[in-house]
JSON list of C-alpha atoms in Angstrom, two decimals:
[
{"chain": "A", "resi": 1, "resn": "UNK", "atom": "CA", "xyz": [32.38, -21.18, -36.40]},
{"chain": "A", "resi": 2, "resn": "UNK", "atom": "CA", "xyz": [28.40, -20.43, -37.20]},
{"chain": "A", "resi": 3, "resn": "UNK", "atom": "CA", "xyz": [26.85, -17.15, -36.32]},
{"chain": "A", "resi": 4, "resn": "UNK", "atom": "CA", "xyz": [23.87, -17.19, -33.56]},
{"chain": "A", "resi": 5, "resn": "UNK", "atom": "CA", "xyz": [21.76, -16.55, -36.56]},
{"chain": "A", "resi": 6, "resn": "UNK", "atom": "CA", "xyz": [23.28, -19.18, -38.35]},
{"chain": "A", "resi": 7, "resn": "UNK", "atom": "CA", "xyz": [22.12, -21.41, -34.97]},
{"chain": "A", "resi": 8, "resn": "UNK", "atom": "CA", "xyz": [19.02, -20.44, -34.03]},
{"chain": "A", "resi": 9, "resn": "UNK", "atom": "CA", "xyz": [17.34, -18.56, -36.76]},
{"chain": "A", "resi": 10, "resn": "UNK", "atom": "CA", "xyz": [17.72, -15.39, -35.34]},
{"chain": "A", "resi": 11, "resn": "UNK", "atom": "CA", "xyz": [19.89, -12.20, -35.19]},
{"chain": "A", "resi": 12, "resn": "UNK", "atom": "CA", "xyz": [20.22, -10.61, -31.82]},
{"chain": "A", "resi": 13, "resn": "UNK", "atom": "CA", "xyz": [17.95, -8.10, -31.70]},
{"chain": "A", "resi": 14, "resn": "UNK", "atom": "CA", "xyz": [15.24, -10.73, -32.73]},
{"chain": "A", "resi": 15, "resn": "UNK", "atom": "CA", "xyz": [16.40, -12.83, -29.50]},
{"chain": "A", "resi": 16, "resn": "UNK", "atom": "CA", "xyz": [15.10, -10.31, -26.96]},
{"chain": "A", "resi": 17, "resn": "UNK", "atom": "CA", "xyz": [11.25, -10.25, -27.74]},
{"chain": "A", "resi": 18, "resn": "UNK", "atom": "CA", "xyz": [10.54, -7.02, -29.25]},
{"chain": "A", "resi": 19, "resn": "UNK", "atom": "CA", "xyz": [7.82, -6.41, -31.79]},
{"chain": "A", "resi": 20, "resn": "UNK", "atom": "CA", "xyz": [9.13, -6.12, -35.31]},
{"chain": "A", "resi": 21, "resn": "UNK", "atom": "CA", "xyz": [8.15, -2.49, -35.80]},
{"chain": "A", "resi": 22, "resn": "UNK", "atom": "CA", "xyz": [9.76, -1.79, -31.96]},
{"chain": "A", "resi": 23, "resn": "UNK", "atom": "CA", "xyz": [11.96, 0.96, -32.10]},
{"chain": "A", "resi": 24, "resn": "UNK", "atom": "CA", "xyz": [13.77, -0.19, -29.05]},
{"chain": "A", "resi": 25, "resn": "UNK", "atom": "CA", "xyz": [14.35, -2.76, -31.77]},
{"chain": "A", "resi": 26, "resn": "UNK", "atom": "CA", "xyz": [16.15, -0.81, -34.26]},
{"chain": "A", "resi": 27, "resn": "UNK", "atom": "CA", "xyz": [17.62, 1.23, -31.86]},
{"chain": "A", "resi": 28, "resn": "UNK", "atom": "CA", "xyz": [19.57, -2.03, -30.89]},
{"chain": "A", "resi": 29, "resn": "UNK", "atom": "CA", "xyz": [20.05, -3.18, -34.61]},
{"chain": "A", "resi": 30, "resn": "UNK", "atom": "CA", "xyz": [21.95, -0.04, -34.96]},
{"chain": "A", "resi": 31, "resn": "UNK", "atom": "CA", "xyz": [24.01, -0.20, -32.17]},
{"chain": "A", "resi": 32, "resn": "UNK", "atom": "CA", "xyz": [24.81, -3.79, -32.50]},
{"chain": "A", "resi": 33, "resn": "UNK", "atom": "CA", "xyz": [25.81, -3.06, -36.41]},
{"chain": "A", "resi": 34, "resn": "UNK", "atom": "CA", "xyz": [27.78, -0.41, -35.68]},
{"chain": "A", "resi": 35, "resn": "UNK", "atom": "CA", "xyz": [30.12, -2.35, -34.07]},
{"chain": "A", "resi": 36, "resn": "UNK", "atom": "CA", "xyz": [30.67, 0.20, -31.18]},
{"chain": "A", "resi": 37, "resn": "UNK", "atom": "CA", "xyz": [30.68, -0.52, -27.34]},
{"chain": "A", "resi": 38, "resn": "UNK", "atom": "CA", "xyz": [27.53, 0.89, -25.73]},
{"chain": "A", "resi": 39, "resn": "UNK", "atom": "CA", "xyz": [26.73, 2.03, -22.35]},
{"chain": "A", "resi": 40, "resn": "UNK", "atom": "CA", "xyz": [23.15, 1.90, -20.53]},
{"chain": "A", "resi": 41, "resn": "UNK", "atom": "CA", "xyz": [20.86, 0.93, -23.22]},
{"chain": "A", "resi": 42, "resn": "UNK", "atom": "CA", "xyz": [17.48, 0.57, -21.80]},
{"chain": "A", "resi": 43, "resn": "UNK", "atom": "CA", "xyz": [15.48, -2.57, -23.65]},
{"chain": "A", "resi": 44, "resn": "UNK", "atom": "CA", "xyz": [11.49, -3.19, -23.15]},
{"chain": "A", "resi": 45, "resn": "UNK", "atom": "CA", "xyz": [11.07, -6.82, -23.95]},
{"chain": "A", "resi": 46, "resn": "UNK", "atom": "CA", "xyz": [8.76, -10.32, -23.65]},
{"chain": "A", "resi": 47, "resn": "UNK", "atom": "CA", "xyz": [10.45, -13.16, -21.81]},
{"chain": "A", "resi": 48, "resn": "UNK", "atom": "CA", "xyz": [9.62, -16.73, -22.55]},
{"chain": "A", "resi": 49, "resn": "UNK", "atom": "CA", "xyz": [6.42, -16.50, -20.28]},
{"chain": "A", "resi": 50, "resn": "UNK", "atom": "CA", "xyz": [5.16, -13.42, -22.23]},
{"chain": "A", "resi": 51, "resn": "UNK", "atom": "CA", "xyz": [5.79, -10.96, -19.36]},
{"chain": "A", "resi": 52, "resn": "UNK", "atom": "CA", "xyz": [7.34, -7.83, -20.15]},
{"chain": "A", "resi": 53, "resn": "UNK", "atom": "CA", "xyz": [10.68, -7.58, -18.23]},
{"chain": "A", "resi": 54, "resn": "UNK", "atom": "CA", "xyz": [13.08, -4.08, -18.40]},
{"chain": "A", "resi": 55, "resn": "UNK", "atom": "CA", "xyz": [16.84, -4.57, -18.86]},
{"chain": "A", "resi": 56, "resn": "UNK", "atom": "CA", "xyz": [19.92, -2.40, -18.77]},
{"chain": "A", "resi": 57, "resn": "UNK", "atom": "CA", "xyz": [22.29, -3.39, -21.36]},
{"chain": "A", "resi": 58, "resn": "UNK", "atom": "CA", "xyz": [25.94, -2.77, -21.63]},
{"chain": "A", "resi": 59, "resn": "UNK", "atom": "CA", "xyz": [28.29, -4.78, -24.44]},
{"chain": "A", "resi": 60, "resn": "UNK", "atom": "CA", "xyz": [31.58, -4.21, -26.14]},
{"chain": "A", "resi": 61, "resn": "UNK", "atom": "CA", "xyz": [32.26, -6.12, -29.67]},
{"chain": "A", "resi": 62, "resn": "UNK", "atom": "CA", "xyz": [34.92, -8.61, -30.24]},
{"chain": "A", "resi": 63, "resn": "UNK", "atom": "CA", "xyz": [36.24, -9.62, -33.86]},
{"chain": "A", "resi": 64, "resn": "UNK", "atom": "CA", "xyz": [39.04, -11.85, -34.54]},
{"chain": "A", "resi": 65, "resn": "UNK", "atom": "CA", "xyz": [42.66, -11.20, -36.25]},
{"chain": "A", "resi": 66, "resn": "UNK", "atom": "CA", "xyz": [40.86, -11.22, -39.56]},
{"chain": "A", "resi": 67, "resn": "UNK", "atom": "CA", "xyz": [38.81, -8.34, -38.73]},
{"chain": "A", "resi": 68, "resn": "UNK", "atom": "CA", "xyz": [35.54, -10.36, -38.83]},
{"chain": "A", "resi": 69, "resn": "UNK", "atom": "CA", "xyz": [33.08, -9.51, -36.01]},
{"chain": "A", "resi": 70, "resn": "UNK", "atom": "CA", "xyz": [32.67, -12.41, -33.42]},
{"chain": "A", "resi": 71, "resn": "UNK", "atom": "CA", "xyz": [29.84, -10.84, -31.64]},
{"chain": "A", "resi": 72, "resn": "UNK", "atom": "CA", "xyz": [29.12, -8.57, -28.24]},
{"chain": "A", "resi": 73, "resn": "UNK", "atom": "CA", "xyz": [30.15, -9.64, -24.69]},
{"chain": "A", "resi": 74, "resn": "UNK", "atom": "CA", "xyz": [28.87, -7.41, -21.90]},
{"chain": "A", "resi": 75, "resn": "UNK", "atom": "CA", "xyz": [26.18, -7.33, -19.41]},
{"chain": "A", "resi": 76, "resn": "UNK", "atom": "CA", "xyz": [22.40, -7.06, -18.93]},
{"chain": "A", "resi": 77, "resn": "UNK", "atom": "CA", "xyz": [20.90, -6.49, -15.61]},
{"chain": "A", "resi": 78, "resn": "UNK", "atom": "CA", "xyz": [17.55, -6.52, -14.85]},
{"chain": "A", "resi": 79, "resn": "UNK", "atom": "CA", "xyz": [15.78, -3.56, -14.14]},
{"chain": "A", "resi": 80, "resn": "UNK", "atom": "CA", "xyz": [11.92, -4.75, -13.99]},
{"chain": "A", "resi": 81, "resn": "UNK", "atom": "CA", "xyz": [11.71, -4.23, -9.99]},
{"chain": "A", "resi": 82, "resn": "UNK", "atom": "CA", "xyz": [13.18, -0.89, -10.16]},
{"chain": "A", "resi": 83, "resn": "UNK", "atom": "CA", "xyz": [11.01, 0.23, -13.22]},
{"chain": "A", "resi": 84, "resn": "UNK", "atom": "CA", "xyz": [7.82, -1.67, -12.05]},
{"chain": "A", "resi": 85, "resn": "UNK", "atom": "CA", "xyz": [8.62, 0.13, -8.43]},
{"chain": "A", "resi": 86, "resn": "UNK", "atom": "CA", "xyz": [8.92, 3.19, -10.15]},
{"chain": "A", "resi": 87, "resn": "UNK", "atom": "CA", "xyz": [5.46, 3.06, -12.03]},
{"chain": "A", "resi": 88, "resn": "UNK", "atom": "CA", "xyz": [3.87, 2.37, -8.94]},
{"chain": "A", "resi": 89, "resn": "UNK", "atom": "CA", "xyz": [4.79, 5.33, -6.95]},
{"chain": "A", "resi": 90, "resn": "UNK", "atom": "CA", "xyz": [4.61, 7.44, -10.03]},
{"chain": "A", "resi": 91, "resn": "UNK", "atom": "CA", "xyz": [0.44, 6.52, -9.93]},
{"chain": "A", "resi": 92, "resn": "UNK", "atom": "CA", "xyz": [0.51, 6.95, -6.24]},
{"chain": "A", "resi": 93, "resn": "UNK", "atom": "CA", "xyz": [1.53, 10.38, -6.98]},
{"chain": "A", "resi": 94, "resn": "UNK", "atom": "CA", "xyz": [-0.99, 10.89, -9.62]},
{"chain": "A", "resi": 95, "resn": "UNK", "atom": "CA", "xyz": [-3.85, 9.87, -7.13]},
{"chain": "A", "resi": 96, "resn": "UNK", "atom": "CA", "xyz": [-2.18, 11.56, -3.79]},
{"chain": "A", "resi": 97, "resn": "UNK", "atom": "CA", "xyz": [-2.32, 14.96, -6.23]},
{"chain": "A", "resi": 98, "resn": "UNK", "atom": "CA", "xyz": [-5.55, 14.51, -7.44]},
{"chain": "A", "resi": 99, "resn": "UNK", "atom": "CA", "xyz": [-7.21, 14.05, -4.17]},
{"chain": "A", "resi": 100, "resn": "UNK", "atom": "CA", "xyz": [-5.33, 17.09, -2.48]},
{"chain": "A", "resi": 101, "resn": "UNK", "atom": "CA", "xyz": [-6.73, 18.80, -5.42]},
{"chain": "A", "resi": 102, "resn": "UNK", "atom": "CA", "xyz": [-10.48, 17.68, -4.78]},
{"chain": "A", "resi": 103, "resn": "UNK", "atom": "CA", "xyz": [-9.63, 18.19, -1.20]},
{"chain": "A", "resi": 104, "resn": "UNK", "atom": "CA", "xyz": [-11.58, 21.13, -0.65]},
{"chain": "A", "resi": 105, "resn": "UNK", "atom": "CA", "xyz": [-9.09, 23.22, 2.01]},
{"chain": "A", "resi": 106, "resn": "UNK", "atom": "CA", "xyz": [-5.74, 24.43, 0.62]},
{"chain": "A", "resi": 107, "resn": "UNK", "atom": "CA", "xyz": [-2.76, 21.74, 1.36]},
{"chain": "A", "resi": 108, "resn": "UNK", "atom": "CA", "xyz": [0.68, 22.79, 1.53]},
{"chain": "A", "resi": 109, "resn": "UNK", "atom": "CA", "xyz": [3.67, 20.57, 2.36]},
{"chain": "A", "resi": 110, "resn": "UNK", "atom": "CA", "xyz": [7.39, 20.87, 3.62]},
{"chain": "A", "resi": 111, "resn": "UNK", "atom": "CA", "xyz": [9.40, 18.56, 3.91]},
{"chain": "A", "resi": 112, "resn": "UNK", "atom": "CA", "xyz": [12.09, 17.89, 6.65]},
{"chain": "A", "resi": 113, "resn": "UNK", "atom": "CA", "xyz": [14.31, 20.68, 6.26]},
{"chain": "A", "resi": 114, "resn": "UNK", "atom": "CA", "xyz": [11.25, 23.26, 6.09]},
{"chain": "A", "resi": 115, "resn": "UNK", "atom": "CA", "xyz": [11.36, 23.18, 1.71]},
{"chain": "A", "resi": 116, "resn": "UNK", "atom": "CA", "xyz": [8.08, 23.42, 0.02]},
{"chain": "A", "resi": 117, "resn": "UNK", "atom": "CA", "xyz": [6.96, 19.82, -1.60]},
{"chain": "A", "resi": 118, "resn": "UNK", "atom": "CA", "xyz": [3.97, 21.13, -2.69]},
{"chain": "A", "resi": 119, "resn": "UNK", "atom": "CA", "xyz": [0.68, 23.24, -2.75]},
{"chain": "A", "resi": 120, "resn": "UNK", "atom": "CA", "xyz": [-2.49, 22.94, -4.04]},
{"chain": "A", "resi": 121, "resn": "UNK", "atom": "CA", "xyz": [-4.05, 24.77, -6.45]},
{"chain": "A", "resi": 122, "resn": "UNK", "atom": "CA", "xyz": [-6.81, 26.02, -3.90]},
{"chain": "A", "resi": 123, "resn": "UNK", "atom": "CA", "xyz": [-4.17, 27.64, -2.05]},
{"chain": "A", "resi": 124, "resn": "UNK", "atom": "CA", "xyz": [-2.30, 28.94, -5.21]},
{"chain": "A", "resi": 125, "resn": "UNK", "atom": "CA", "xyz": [-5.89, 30.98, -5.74]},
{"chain": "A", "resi": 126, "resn": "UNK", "atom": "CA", "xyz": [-5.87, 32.31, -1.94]},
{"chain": "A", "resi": 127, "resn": "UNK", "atom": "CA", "xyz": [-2.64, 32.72, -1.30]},
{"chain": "A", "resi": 128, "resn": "UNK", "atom": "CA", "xyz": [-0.83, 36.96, -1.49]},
{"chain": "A", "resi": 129, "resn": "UNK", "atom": "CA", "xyz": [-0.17, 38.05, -5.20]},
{"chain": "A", "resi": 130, "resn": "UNK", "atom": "CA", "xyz": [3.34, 38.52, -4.26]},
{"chain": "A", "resi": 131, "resn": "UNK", "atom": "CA", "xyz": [3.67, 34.84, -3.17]},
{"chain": "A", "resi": 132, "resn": "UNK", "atom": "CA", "xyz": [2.50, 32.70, -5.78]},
{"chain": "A", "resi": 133, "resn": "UNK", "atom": "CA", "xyz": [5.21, 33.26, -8.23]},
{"chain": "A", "resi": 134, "resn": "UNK", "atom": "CA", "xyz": [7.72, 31.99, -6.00]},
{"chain": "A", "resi": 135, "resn": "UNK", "atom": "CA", "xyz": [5.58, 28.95, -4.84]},
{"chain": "A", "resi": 136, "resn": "UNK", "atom": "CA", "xyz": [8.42, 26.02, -6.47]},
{"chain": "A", "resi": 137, "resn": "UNK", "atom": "CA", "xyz": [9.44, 22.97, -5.12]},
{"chain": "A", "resi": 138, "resn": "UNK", "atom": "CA", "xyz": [12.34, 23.57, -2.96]},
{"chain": "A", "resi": 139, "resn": "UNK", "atom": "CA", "xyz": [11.25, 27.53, -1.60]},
{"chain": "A", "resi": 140, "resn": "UNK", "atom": "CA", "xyz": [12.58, 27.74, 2.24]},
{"chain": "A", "resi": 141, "resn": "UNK", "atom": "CA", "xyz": [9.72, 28.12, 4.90]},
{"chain": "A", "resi": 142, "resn": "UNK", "atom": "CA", "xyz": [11.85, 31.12, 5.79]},
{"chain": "A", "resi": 143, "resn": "UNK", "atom": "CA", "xyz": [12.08, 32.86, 2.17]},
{"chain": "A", "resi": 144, "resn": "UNK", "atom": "CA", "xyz": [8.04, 32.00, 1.94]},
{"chain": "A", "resi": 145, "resn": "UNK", "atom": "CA", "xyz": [7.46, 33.84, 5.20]},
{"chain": "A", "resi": 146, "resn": "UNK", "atom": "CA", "xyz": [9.75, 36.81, 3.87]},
{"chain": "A", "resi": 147, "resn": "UNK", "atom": "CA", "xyz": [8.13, 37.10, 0.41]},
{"chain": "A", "resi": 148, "resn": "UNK", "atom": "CA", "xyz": [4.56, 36.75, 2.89]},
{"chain": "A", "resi": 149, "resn": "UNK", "atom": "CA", "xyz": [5.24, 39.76, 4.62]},
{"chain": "A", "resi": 150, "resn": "UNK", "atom": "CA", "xyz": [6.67, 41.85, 2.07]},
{"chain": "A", "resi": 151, "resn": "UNK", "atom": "CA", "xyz": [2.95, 41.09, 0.14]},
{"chain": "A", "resi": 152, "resn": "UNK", "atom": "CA", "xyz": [1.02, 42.36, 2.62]},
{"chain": "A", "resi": 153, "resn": "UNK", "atom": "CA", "xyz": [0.33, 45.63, 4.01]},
{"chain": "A", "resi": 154, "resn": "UNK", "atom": "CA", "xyz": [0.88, 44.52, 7.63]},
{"chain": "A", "resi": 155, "resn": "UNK", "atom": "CA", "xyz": [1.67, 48.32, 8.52]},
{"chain": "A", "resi": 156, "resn": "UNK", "atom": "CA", "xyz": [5.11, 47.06, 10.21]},
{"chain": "A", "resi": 157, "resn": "UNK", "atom": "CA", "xyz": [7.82, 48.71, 10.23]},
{"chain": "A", "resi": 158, "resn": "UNK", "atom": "CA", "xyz": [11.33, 46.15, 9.47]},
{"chain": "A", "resi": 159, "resn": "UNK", "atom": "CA", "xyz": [12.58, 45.72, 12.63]},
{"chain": "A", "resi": 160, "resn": "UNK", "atom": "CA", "xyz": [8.63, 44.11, 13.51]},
{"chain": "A", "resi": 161, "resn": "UNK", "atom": "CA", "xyz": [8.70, 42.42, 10.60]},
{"chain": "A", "resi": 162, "resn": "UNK", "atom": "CA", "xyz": [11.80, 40.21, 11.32]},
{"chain": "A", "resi": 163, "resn": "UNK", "atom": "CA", "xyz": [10.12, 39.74, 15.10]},
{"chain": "A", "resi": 164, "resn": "UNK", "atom": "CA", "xyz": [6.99, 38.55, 13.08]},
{"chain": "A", "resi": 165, "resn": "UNK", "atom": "CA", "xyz": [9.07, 36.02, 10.66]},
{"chain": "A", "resi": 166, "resn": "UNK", "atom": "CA", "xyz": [11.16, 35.30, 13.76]},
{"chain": "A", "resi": 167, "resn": "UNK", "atom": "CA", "xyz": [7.91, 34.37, 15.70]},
{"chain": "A", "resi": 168, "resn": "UNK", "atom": "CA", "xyz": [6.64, 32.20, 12.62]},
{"chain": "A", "resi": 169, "resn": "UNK", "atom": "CA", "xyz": [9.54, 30.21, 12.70]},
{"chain": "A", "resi": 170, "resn": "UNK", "atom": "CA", "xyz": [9.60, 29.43, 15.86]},
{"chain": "A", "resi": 171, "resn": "UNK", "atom": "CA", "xyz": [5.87, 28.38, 15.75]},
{"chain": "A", "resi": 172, "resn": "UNK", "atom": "CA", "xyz": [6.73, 26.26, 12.49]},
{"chain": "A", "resi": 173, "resn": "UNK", "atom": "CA", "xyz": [5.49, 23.07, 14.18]},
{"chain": "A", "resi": 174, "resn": "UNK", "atom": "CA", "xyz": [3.09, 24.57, 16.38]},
{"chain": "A", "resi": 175, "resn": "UNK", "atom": "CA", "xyz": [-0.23, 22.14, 15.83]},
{"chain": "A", "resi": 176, "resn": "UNK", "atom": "CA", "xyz": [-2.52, 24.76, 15.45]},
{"chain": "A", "resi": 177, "resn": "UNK", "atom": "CA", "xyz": [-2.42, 28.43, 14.24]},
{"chain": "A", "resi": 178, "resn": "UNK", "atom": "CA", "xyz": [-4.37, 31.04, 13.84]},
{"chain": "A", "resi": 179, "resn": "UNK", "atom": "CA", "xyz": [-3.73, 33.83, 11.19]},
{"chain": "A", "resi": 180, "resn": "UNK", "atom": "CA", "xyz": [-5.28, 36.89, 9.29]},
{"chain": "A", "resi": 181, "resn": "UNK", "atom": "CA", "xyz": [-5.62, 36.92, 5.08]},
{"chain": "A", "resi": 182, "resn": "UNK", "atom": "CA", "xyz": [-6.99, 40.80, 4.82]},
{"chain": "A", "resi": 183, "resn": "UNK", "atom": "CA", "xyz": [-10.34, 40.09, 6.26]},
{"chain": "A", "resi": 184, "resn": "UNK", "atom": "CA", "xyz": [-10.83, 36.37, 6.27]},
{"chain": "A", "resi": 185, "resn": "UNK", "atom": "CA", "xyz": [-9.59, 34.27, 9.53]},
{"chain": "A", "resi": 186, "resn": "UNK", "atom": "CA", "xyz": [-7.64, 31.04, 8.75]},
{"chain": "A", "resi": 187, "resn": "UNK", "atom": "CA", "xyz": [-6.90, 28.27, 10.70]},
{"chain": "A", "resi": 188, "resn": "UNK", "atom": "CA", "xyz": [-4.03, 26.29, 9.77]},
{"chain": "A", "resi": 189, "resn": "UNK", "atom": "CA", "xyz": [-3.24, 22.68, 11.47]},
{"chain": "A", "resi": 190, "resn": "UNK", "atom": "CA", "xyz": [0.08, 21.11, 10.72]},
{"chain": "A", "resi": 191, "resn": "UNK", "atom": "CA", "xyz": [0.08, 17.18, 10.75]},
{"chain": "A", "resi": 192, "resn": "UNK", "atom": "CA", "xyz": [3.99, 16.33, 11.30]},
{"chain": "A", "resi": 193, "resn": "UNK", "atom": "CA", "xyz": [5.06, 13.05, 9.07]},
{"chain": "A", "resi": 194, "resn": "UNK", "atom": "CA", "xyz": [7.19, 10.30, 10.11]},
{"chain": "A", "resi": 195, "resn": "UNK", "atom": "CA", "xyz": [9.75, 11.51, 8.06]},
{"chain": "A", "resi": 196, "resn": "UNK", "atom": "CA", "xyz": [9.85, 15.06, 9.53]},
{"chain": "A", "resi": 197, "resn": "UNK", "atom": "CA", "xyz": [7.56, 16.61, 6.89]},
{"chain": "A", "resi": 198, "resn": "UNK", "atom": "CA", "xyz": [4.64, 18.38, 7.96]},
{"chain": "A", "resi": 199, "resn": "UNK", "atom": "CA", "xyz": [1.30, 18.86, 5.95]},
{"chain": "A", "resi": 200, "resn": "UNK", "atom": "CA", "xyz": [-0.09, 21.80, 6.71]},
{"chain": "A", "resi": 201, "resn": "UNK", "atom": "CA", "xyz": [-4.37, 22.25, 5.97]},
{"chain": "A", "resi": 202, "resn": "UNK", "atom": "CA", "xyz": [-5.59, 25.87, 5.67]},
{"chain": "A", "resi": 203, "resn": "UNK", "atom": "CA", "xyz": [-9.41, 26.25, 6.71]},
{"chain": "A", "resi": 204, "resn": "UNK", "atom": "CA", "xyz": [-11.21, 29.66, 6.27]},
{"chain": "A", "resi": 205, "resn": "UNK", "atom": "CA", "xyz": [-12.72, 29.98, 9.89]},
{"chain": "A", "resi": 206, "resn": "UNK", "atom": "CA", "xyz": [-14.55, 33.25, 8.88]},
{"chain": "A", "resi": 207, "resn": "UNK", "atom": "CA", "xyz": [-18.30, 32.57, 8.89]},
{"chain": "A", "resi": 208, "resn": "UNK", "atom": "CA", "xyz": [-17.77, 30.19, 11.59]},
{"chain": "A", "resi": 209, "resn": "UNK", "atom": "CA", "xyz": [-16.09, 32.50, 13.86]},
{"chain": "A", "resi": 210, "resn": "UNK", "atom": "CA", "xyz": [-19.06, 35.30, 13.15]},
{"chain": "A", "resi": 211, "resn": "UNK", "atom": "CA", "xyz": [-21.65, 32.43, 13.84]},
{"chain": "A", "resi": 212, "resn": "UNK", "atom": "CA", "xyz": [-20.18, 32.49, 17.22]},
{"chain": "A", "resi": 213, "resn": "UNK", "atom": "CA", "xyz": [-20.16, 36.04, 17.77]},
{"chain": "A", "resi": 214, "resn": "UNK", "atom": "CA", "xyz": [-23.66, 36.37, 16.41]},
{"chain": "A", "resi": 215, "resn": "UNK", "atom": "CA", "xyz": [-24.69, 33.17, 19.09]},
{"chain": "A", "resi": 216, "resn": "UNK", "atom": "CA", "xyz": [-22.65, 35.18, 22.31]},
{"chain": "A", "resi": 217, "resn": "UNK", "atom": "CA", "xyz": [-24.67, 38.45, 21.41]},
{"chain": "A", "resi": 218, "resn": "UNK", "atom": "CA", "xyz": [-27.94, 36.65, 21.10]},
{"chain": "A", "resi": 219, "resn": "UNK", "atom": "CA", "xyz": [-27.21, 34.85, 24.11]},
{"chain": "A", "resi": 220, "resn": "UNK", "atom": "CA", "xyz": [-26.16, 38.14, 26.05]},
{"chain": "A", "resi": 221, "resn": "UNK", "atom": "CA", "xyz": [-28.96, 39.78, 24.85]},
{"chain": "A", "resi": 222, "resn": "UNK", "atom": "CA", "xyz": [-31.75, 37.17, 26.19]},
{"chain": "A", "resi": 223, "resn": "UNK", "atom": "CA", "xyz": [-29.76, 37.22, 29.87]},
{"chain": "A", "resi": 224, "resn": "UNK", "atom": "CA", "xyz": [-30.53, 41.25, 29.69]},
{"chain": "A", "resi": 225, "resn": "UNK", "atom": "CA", "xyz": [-34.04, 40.47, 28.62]},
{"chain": "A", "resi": 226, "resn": "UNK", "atom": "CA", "xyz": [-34.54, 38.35, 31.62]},
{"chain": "A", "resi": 227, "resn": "UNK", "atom": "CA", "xyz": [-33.25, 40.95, 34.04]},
{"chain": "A", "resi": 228, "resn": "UNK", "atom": "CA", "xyz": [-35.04, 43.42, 32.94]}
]
């Protein structure tokens, strides 16, 4: 019986469409030489149309009584969806993080069991000394509110602090919040996800809130100029 080279021209690893200087190539060279089985080879490839297609590979050699090798039988299973699929959300992230980091506002995000996602590097910058170390993917809202409160001098004494972390739990999906970073008022709005994640958007309310003040005292003090 002729080899497929013998038949077509070609040895395997020339059948699948990879450049000559691929390494995929002589990755699969190798293993097909070797005579081994092999498990989950991943091949980058042209198909007949010129389209680059993504396979998972899985063969076993056969030889015959003489010890000659007959060639591989196994599987290949297209993987080009899954990969292509894969690629896409990977640039979705890319974009999604780059505009959260042009944003303007800090962004943090938990997902449906109240783990951190992600933050922003504007709120890395604002957020307690003590926190930002243990800002990773995967940080409980609770743990975040404990490591919170032990950062900041909020003159409590324990048994008010676990009434404060207590209260911030409860208030987890509360729309709007207001809260106190030393002397700078923030507002944070949460923006719950279909999913059960919530976004959460930290503004600094500050110079707003004093513009307010600053309008209620002028205001007061042109009512007492037209009493008196």
């Amino acid at each position: 019986k002729r080899s497929l080279a013998a038949i077509i021209g070609q040895v395997p690893w020339d059948t699948l469409g990879f450049p000559p200087d691929d390494k995929q190539r002589e990755e699969l060279r190798e293993l097909l030489e070797a005579r081994e089985p092999f498990r989950g080879f991943e091949a980058k490839a042209l198909n007949e149309q010129g389209k680059v297609i993504f396979a998972l590979m899985n063969a076993t050699p056969h030889f015959d009584e003489a010890g000659r090798f007959k060639g591989h039988y196994g599987t290949t299973i297209d993987q080009t969806s899954i990969v292509e699929a894969k690629a896409r959300a990977t640039t979705f992230e890319r974009r999604f993080i780059s505009a959260m980091e042009n944003l303007g506002q800090s962004v943090v995000i938990w997902d449906a069991e109240a783990r951190l996602v992600y933050c922003n590097s504007p709120y890395e910058r604002n957020a307690p000394p003590g926190v930002v170390e243990f800002l990773k993917p995967g940080l409980t809202f609770e743990a975040f509110l404990q490591k919170h409160v032990e950062s900041i001098d909020f003159h409590l004494g324990p048994e008010d602090k676990e009434d404060w972390i207590a209260a911030a739990l409860a208030n987890r999906t509360k729309e709007t919040v207001a809260a106190r970073r030393g002397q700078r008022h923030i507002e944070i709005r949460r923006i719950p996800c279909d999913d059960g994640s919530i976004i959460e958007l930290y503004r600094d309310t500050t110079e707003h809130l004093k513009n307010e003040e600053r309008a209620i005292q002028a205001q007061k003090m042109e009512t007492i100029g037209q009493l008196t």
